[in-house]
Tab-separated table of C-alpha atoms in Angstrom:
chain	number	residue	atom	x	y	z
A	1	MET	CA	-0.455	-10.252	6.434
A	2	LEU	CA	2.399	-12.687	5.970
A	3	ILE	CA	5.824	-11.547	4.827
A	4	ASP	CA	8.148	-13.936	3.055
A	5	SER	CA	11.085	-14.546	5.415
A	6	LEU	CA	13.531	-14.712	2.499
A	7	LYS	CA	12.637	-11.160	1.436
A	8	LEU	CA	12.941	-9.957	5.022
A	9	GLU	CA	16.389	-11.553	5.337
A	10	GLN	CA	17.499	-9.730	2.168
A	11	LEU	CA	16.251	-6.420	3.552
A	12	ARG	CA	18.077	-6.951	6.840
A	13	ARG	CA	21.360	-6.786	4.929
A	14	HIS	CA	20.591	-3.235	3.787
A	15	PHE	CA	19.439	-1.741	7.099
A	16	GLU	CA	21.371	-1.254	10.317
A	17	LYS	CA	18.333	-1.772	12.554
A	18	GLU	CA	16.033	-4.784	12.324
A	19	LYS	CA	13.017	-2.533	12.965
A	20	ASP	CA	13.814	-0.517	9.812
A	21	ALA	CA	14.004	-3.716	7.746
A	22	ILE	CA	10.646	-4.884	9.092
A	23	GLU	CA	9.044	-1.510	8.338
A	24	GLN	CA	10.359	-1.563	4.763
A	25	ALA	CA	9.145	-5.149	4.276
A	26	ILE	CA	5.654	-4.117	5.433
A	27	ILE	CA	5.584	-1.123	3.054
A	28	ASN	CA	6.808	-3.266	0.149
A	29	GLU	CA	4.144	-5.888	0.809
A	30	LEU	CA	1.334	-3.336	1.125
A	31	ASN	CA	2.345	-1.550	-2.081
A	32	ARG	CA	2.196	-4.670	-4.247
A	33	ASP	CA	-0.393	-4.522	-7.008
A	34	TYR	CA	-2.594	-7.265	-5.585
A	35	ASN	CA	-2.985	-5.396	-2.293
A	36	THR	CA	-4.490	-2.277	-3.899
A	37	HIS	CA	-7.548	-4.058	-5.337
A	38	TYR	CA	-9.905	-2.695	-2.661
A	39	ASN	CA	-9.461	0.832	-3.995
A	40	ALA	CA	-11.679	1.723	-6.975
A	41	HIS	CA	-8.721	2.538	-9.231
A	42	GLY	CA	-5.888	0.767	-7.431
A	43	THR	CA	-4.255	4.091	-6.591
A	44	ARG	CA	-3.706	3.757	-2.844
A	45	ARG	CA	-0.002	4.004	-2.018
A	46	PHE	CA	1.402	3.338	1.426
A	47	LEU	CA	4.089	5.860	2.360
A	48	TYR	CA	5.594	4.883	5.700
A	49	VAL	CA	5.039	3.064	8.985
A	50	SER	CA	4.193	5.586	11.688
A	51	ASP	CA	4.006	3.098	14.558
A	52	LEU	CA	5.310	-0.459	14.947
A	53	ILE	CA	4.756	-2.372	18.179
A	54	GLU	CA	5.863	-5.965	18.656
A	55	LEU	CA	3.060	-7.901	20.338
A	56	HIS	CA	4.636	-11.339	20.438
A	57	ASN	CA	7.366	-13.215	18.560
A	58	ASN	CA	7.146	-11.908	14.970
A	59	TYR	CA	3.633	-10.454	15.448
A	60	TYR	CA	3.314	-6.698	15.169
A	61	CYS	CA	0.693	-3.992	15.554
A	62	VAL	CA	1.269	-1.556	12.681
A	63	GLU	CA	-0.024	1.931	11.906
A	64	VAL	CA	0.644	2.940	8.301
A	65	VAL	CA	0.262	6.315	6.579
A	66	TYR	CA	-0.956	6.204	2.981
A	67	ILE	CA	-2.134	8.485	0.202
A	68	ASP	CA	-5.264	7.704	-1.767
A	69	TYR	CA	-5.196	9.545	-5.106
A	70	PHE	CA	-8.908	8.896	-5.632
A	71	VAL	CA	-9.705	11.085	-2.595
A	72	SER	CA	-6.829	13.562	-2.438
A	73	GLY	CA	-5.483	13.843	-5.981
A	74	PRO	CA	-1.833	13.448	-6.947
A	75	MET	CA	0.825	15.301	-4.993
């Protein structure tokens, strides 16, 4: 997944830690409409990043928690 660097720079202004800005950018990108097409009804919503490990310069291993309304129903 590629994240637009301009959007990431804007997020960095609102967060004290760079890691928090990166996590929010990942959640925003995953929750876009075009990224939910693999779900039958487009109802998968990503909630938060549970683990973020930097592998190399600007490459990350990410574990994300999500809710899928098709399986679990609305909360």
